[in-house]
């Protein structure tokens, strides 16, 4: 009698790489095969998933305190990376202390002409000219402005714009001016907006010279007002485009322009400004940038709420949009592929700041060390 071998035989089965990225929205049975339940230190590209590269030490800032902000200076032929730590502004090239005695390390900054203008809403604004820090040099003919109340600065259509803390007003300078008279524009006279003015940004319509860009003012209550023009002091050259509603912004630093839109961190999650203003308060979850990781993002928002520790960093070379989501004792780093929209998470518990200088991304750590990011196969030797 012939015996038949009825043992089960293994059959090869190909599994797709998780290029769809991290998904904590759907149940396991509802997930696409290319999605991942967890994806830590693995970055999803278009056709592969690659291990995160490391970071290497650049310099340890004097004082040993947390490097809470990195600031790029790129004007003309001068390219420098500045850092705020322990109330001091450092040049990371040689550890030189450019300024001391600052009350807050969280600095809003903007480039204009040869100057890098900085403010924090507590100290008077200050400027860096490529070699030294100088006084801001602005004036106010109305003698009503306390310059230390300027908490935010943005360059838009060859003018500097500042937010006056705890008001609904912004101040603006002359064309190309890095000093001189500031003029006030009180948005409370325009409409009944909720909260204080918190963020100024711009939406690029044509990707060209900026002449058609839309000026956007965002309030702490989630109201958004948009203008088109180049001179707020000229009614014929400053036209209101519309008033909109988004989630409440969680941070002065939780927004970034990207591909003709602005990504912003709000009480609803990670939003894109153009889509959210189009859909209004009824924005659908699927329209949120954070859709596939919304459960994670919601939990962090509930624990942390409003904080300037929420940050956003665009890293074009790596195709990454890095969200810093603060918790009580650490920071979560949610990372999105800017081309595919796929998510992952980087385990970087000691990293609290990022900045890009040229095409290179740098990061600052809690131990005062500044690193070059996305290099090597270890994190400062670990």
Short mmCIF file of C-alpha atoms in Angstrom, two decimals, residues 58-352:
data_model
loop_
_atom_site.label_atom_id
_atom_site.label_comp_id
_atom_site.label_asym_id
_atom_site.label_seq_id
_atom_site.Cartn_x
_atom_site.Cartn_y
_atom_site.Cartn_z
CA UNK A 58 28.25 69.60 17.64
CA UNK A 59 28.90 71.57 20.84
CA UNK A 60 27.99 71.66 24.53
CA UNK A 61 26.81 75.15 25.47
CA UNK A 62 28.34 76.79 28.51
CA UNK A 63 26.13 76.57 31.59
CA UNK A 64 24.78 73.06 31.15
CA UNK A 65 21.14 74.12 30.84
CA UNK A 66 18.55 72.91 28.35
CA UNK A 67 18.97 74.13 24.78
CA UNK A 68 15.36 75.23 24.38
CA UNK A 69 15.66 77.01 21.04
CA UNK A 70 17.83 76.86 17.95
CA UNK A 71 17.76 79.83 15.54
CA UNK A 72 19.22 79.87 12.01
CA UNK A 73 20.83 83.04 10.63
CA UNK A 74 21.30 82.95 6.85
CA UNK A 75 21.76 86.36 5.25
CA UNK A 76 24.10 87.14 2.38
CA UNK A 77 27.23 85.06 2.75
CA UNK A 78 26.86 84.67 6.52
CA UNK A 79 25.44 81.42 7.84
CA UNK A 80 25.30 80.77 11.60
CA UNK A 81 23.37 78.63 14.04
CA UNK A 82 22.34 80.44 17.24
CA UNK A 83 20.96 78.83 20.39
CA UNK A 84 18.99 79.99 23.45
CA UNK A 85 19.90 78.32 26.73
CA UNK A 86 19.79 79.54 30.32
CA UNK A 87 18.69 83.04 29.31
CA UNK A 88 21.68 83.42 26.99
CA UNK A 89 22.01 83.60 23.21
CA UNK A 90 24.95 81.55 21.92
CA UNK A 91 26.84 81.31 18.65
CA UNK A 92 27.23 77.53 18.33
CA UNK A 93 30.31 77.89 16.14
CA UNK A 94 32.51 78.81 19.10
CA UNK A 95 30.23 78.89 22.19
CA UNK A 96 30.32 82.71 22.26
CA UNK A 97 27.66 84.32 24.45
CA UNK A 98 26.05 86.98 22.28
CA UNK A 99 23.43 88.10 24.84
CA UNK A 100 22.65 87.32 28.48
CA UNK A 101 19.95 87.99 31.05
CA UNK A 102 16.96 86.99 28.90
CA UNK A 103 13.91 86.00 30.93
CA UNK A 104 12.61 83.45 28.44
CA UNK A 105 14.40 81.15 26.01
CA UNK A 106 11.31 80.84 23.81
CA UNK A 107 12.02 83.39 21.12
CA UNK A 108 10.01 84.34 18.04
CA UNK A 109 12.27 85.51 15.22
CA UNK A 110 12.22 86.87 11.67
CA UNK A 111 14.83 87.85 9.07
CA UNK A 112 14.78 91.31 7.50
CA UNK A 113 17.58 92.97 5.53
CA UNK A 114 20.79 92.12 7.43
CA UNK A 115 19.04 91.58 10.77
CA UNK A 116 17.59 88.69 12.67
CA UNK A 117 14.94 90.28 14.91
CA UNK A 118 13.88 88.40 18.06
CA UNK A 119 11.27 88.90 20.79
CA UNK A 120 9.75 86.83 23.60
CA UNK A 121 6.97 88.95 25.15
CA UNK A 122 8.92 89.54 28.37
CA UNK A 123 12.19 91.25 27.40
CA UNK A 124 12.63 94.11 24.94
CA UNK A 125 13.18 92.86 21.36
CA UNK A 126 16.78 92.43 20.25
CA UNK A 127 18.52 91.96 16.90
CA UNK A 128 21.52 90.05 15.58
CA UNK A 129 23.41 91.59 12.68
CA UNK A 130 25.69 88.69 11.80
CA UNK A 131 28.39 89.48 14.34
CA UNK A 132 26.76 91.00 17.44
CA UNK A 133 23.45 91.60 19.22
CA UNK A 134 22.18 95.19 19.00
CA UNK A 135 19.20 97.10 20.45
CA UNK A 136 15.99 96.83 18.45
CA UNK A 137 15.82 100.52 17.49
CA UNK A 138 12.03 100.71 17.03
CA UNK A 139 9.91 103.69 18.11
CA UNK A 140 6.23 104.31 18.82
CA UNK A 141 4.87 107.79 18.16
CA UNK A 142 1.80 107.11 20.33
CA UNK A 143 3.96 106.31 23.39
CA UNK A 144 1.51 103.54 24.33
CA UNK A 145 3.58 100.47 23.48
CA UNK A 146 5.74 98.66 26.00
CA UNK A 147 8.23 97.02 23.66
CA UNK A 148 8.73 94.16 26.12
CA UNK A 149 5.13 93.13 25.33
CA UNK A 150 6.04 92.23 21.74
CA UNK A 151 5.74 88.44 21.80
CA UNK A 152 5.77 87.44 18.13
CA UNK A 153 7.43 88.71 14.95
CA UNK A 154 6.92 87.85 11.29
CA UNK A 155 8.32 89.20 8.03
CA UNK A 156 5.63 89.64 5.37
CA UNK A 157 5.91 91.47 2.04
CA UNK A 158 9.07 93.36 3.09
CA UNK A 159 7.69 94.53 6.44
CA UNK A 160 8.10 93.32 10.01
CA UNK A 161 4.90 92.59 11.94
CA UNK A 162 4.75 92.18 15.73
CA UNK A 163 2.04 90.90 18.08
CA UNK A 164 1.45 92.89 21.26
CA UNK A 165 0.97 90.35 24.05
CA UNK A 166 -2.52 90.00 25.63
CA UNK A 167 -4.16 92.22 23.01
CA UNK A 168 -5.82 91.87 19.62
CA UNK A 169 -3.34 94.27 18.01
CA UNK A 170 -0.33 93.92 15.76
CA UNK A 171 2.32 96.55 14.98
CA UNK A 172 4.13 96.90 11.67
CA UNK A 173 7.21 98.70 10.41
CA UNK A 174 8.15 100.46 7.20
CA UNK A 175 9.10 98.73 3.97
CA UNK A 176 12.46 97.01 4.51
CA UNK A 177 12.84 98.72 7.90
CA UNK A 178 14.79 97.04 10.69
CA UNK A 179 14.43 100.05 13.02
CA UNK A 180 12.21 103.14 13.16
CA UNK A 181 8.52 103.83 13.70
CA UNK A 182 5.97 101.09 14.29
CA UNK A 183 2.30 101.59 13.47
CA UNK A 184 -0.59 99.91 15.28
CA UNK A 185 -3.41 97.89 13.70
CA UNK A 186 -6.15 96.98 16.18
CA UNK A 187 -8.09 93.93 15.00
CA UNK A 188 -10.63 94.32 17.82
CA UNK A 189 -12.09 97.19 15.79
CA UNK A 190 -12.70 94.81 12.88
CA UNK A 191 -14.79 92.13 14.58
CA UNK A 192 -15.61 90.29 17.77
CA UNK A 193 -12.75 87.81 17.88
CA UNK A 194 -12.28 85.30 20.69
CA UNK A 195 -9.14 85.53 22.84
CA UNK A 196 -5.87 87.32 22.25
CA UNK A 197 -3.92 87.55 19.01
CA UNK A 198 -1.45 84.65 19.09
CA UNK A 199 0.01 83.83 15.65
CA UNK A 200 0.74 85.68 12.41
CA UNK A 201 1.46 83.65 9.31
CA UNK A 202 0.94 83.69 5.54
CA UNK A 203 -0.53 81.45 2.87
CA UNK A 204 1.39 81.37 -0.40
CA UNK A 205 -0.91 81.25 -3.39
CA UNK A 206 1.47 81.06 -6.33
CA UNK A 207 4.82 79.99 -4.86
CA UNK A 208 6.43 83.05 -6.45
CA UNK A 209 7.60 86.42 -5.15
CA UNK A 210 5.03 86.66 -2.36
CA UNK A 211 3.09 89.59 -3.85
CA UNK A 212 -0.12 87.52 -3.85
CA UNK A 213 0.39 85.97 -0.41
CA UNK A 214 -2.43 86.17 2.13
CA UNK A 215 -1.72 87.62 5.58
CA UNK A 216 -3.31 85.50 8.33
CA UNK A 217 -3.91 86.46 11.98
CA UNK A 218 -4.90 83.67 14.38
CA UNK A 219 -6.44 84.26 17.81
CA UNK A 220 -6.14 82.07 20.90
CA UNK A 221 -9.85 81.24 20.68
CA UNK A 222 -9.45 79.79 17.17
CA UNK A 223 -10.73 82.75 15.16
CA UNK A 224 -8.81 83.46 11.95
CA UNK A 225 -8.89 86.68 9.89
CA UNK A 226 -7.15 86.94 6.53
CA UNK A 227 -6.03 90.00 4.55
CA UNK A 228 -4.56 90.66 1.15
CA UNK A 229 -2.25 93.60 0.51
CA UNK A 230 1.10 95.13 1.39
CA UNK A 231 0.21 98.17 3.55
CA UNK A 232 -2.20 97.92 6.53
CA UNK A 233 -2.20 101.71 6.71
CA UNK A 234 -3.73 102.08 3.25
CA UNK A 235 -7.37 100.96 3.02
CA UNK A 236 -7.04 100.69 -0.75
CA UNK A 237 -4.10 98.30 -0.31
CA UNK A 238 -5.34 96.17 2.58
CA UNK A 239 -8.44 94.09 1.91
CA UNK A 240 -10.07 91.61 4.27
CA UNK A 241 -10.38 88.23 2.58
CA UNK A 242 -12.50 86.54 5.23
CA UNK A 243 -13.01 85.39 8.81
CA UNK A 244 -12.80 81.68 9.67
CA UNK A 245 -12.69 79.24 12.58
CA UNK A 246 -10.18 76.52 13.48
CA UNK A 247 -9.21 74.77 16.72
CA UNK A 248 -7.56 76.81 19.45
CA UNK A 249 -3.82 77.12 18.69
CA UNK A 250 -1.75 75.49 21.42
CA UNK A 251 1.57 77.29 20.86
CA UNK A 252 3.12 80.37 19.28
CA UNK A 253 5.59 77.97 17.65
CA UNK A 254 3.17 75.22 16.64
CA UNK A 255 2.74 76.17 12.99
CA UNK A 256 4.78 76.08 9.79
CA UNK A 257 4.27 76.95 6.12
CA UNK A 258 4.46 73.94 3.84
CA UNK A 259 3.58 73.65 0.16
CA UNK A 260 1.22 76.62 -0.14
CA UNK A 261 -0.53 75.79 3.14
CA UNK A 262 0.12 76.16 6.86
CA UNK A 263 0.16 73.18 9.23
CA UNK A 264 -0.87 74.18 12.75
CA UNK A 265 -1.20 72.42 16.12
CA UNK A 266 -4.58 73.14 17.72
CA UNK A 267 -6.91 71.80 20.38
CA UNK A 268 -8.44 69.58 17.66
CA UNK A 269 -5.15 68.03 16.56
CA UNK A 270 -2.82 68.72 13.67
CA UNK A 271 -4.65 70.82 11.09
CA UNK A 272 -3.90 72.35 7.70
CA UNK A 273 -5.10 75.92 7.55
CA UNK A 274 -6.52 76.03 4.02
CA UNK A 275 -8.59 72.88 4.44
CA UNK A 276 -9.76 73.75 7.95
CA UNK A 277 -10.84 77.27 7.04
CA UNK A 278 -12.75 75.83 4.09
CA UNK A 279 -14.63 73.30 6.27
CA UNK A 280 -14.92 75.52 9.36
CA UNK A 281 -15.99 74.25 12.78
CA UNK A 282 -17.46 71.13 11.17
CA UNK A 283 -14.09 69.93 9.89
CA UNK A 284 -14.08 66.16 9.46
CA UNK A 285 -11.54 63.98 11.25
CA UNK A 286 -10.41 62.57 7.91
CA UNK A 287 -9.49 66.13 6.89
CA UNK A 288 -7.05 66.50 9.80
CA UNK A 289 -3.36 65.90 9.15
CA UNK A 290 -3.30 63.84 12.35
CA UNK A 291 -6.20 61.61 11.27
CA UNK A 292 -4.39 58.25 11.46
CA UNK A 293 -2.74 59.02 14.83
CA UNK A 294 -5.57 61.11 16.28
CA UNK A 295 -6.00 58.91 19.38
CA UNK A 296 -2.36 59.49 20.35
CA UNK A 297 -2.50 63.23 19.62
CA UNK A 298 -5.75 63.68 21.56
CA UNK A 299 -4.25 62.01 24.64
CA UNK A 300 -1.23 64.34 24.63
CA UNK A 301 -3.46 67.40 24.14
CA UNK A 302 -5.60 66.35 27.11
CA UNK A 303 -2.52 65.96 29.31
CA UNK A 304 -0.63 69.08 28.23
CA UNK A 305 -3.04 71.65 26.80
CA UNK A 306 -1.64 75.04 25.81
CA UNK A 307 2.18 75.21 25.91
CA UNK A 308 4.93 76.82 23.83
CA UNK A 309 6.72 73.47 24.08
CA UNK A 310 4.54 72.33 21.18
CA UNK A 311 6.79 72.80 18.14
CA UNK A 312 6.88 72.05 14.43
CA UNK A 313 9.93 71.55 12.22
CA UNK A 314 9.99 71.01 8.47
CA UNK A 315 12.96 69.00 7.17
CA UNK A 316 12.72 68.91 3.39
CA UNK A 317 15.86 66.87 2.79
CA UNK A 318 14.48 64.05 4.92
CA UNK A 319 10.89 64.50 3.67
CA UNK A 320 9.90 64.97 7.32
CA UNK A 321 7.50 67.16 9.24
CA UNK A 322 8.43 66.76 12.92
CA UNK A 323 5.85 67.53 15.62
CA UNK A 324 7.11 67.99 19.18
CA UNK A 325 4.31 66.90 21.52
CA UNK A 326 5.16 67.70 25.16
CA UNK A 327 4.29 65.52 28.14
CA UNK A 328 5.00 66.15 31.82
CA UNK A 329 8.52 64.68 31.85
CA UNK A 330 9.37 64.08 28.19
CA UNK A 331 8.51 65.01 24.61
CA UNK A 332 6.93 62.75 22.00
CA UNK A 333 8.11 63.28 18.43
CA UNK A 334 5.44 62.51 15.84
CA UNK A 335 6.91 62.46 12.34
CA UNK A 336 5.02 62.68 9.06
CA UNK A 337 6.28 61.95 5.55
CA UNK A 338 5.49 65.22 3.75
CA UNK A 339 5.07 63.40 0.43
CA UNK A 340 2.92 60.41 1.40
CA UNK A 341 1.33 61.60 4.66
CA UNK A 342 2.45 58.41 6.47
CA UNK A 343 3.25 58.68 10.19
CA UNK A 344 5.81 57.23 12.58
CA UNK A 345 7.28 58.18 15.97
CA UNK A 346 10.90 58.95 16.82
CA UNK A 347 12.14 58.07 20.31
CA UNK A 348 14.11 61.23 21.17
CA UNK A 349 13.40 61.78 24.88
CA UNK A 350 16.28 64.25 25.38
CA UNK A 351 15.65 66.44 22.32
CA UNK A 352 13.68 69.67 22.90
#
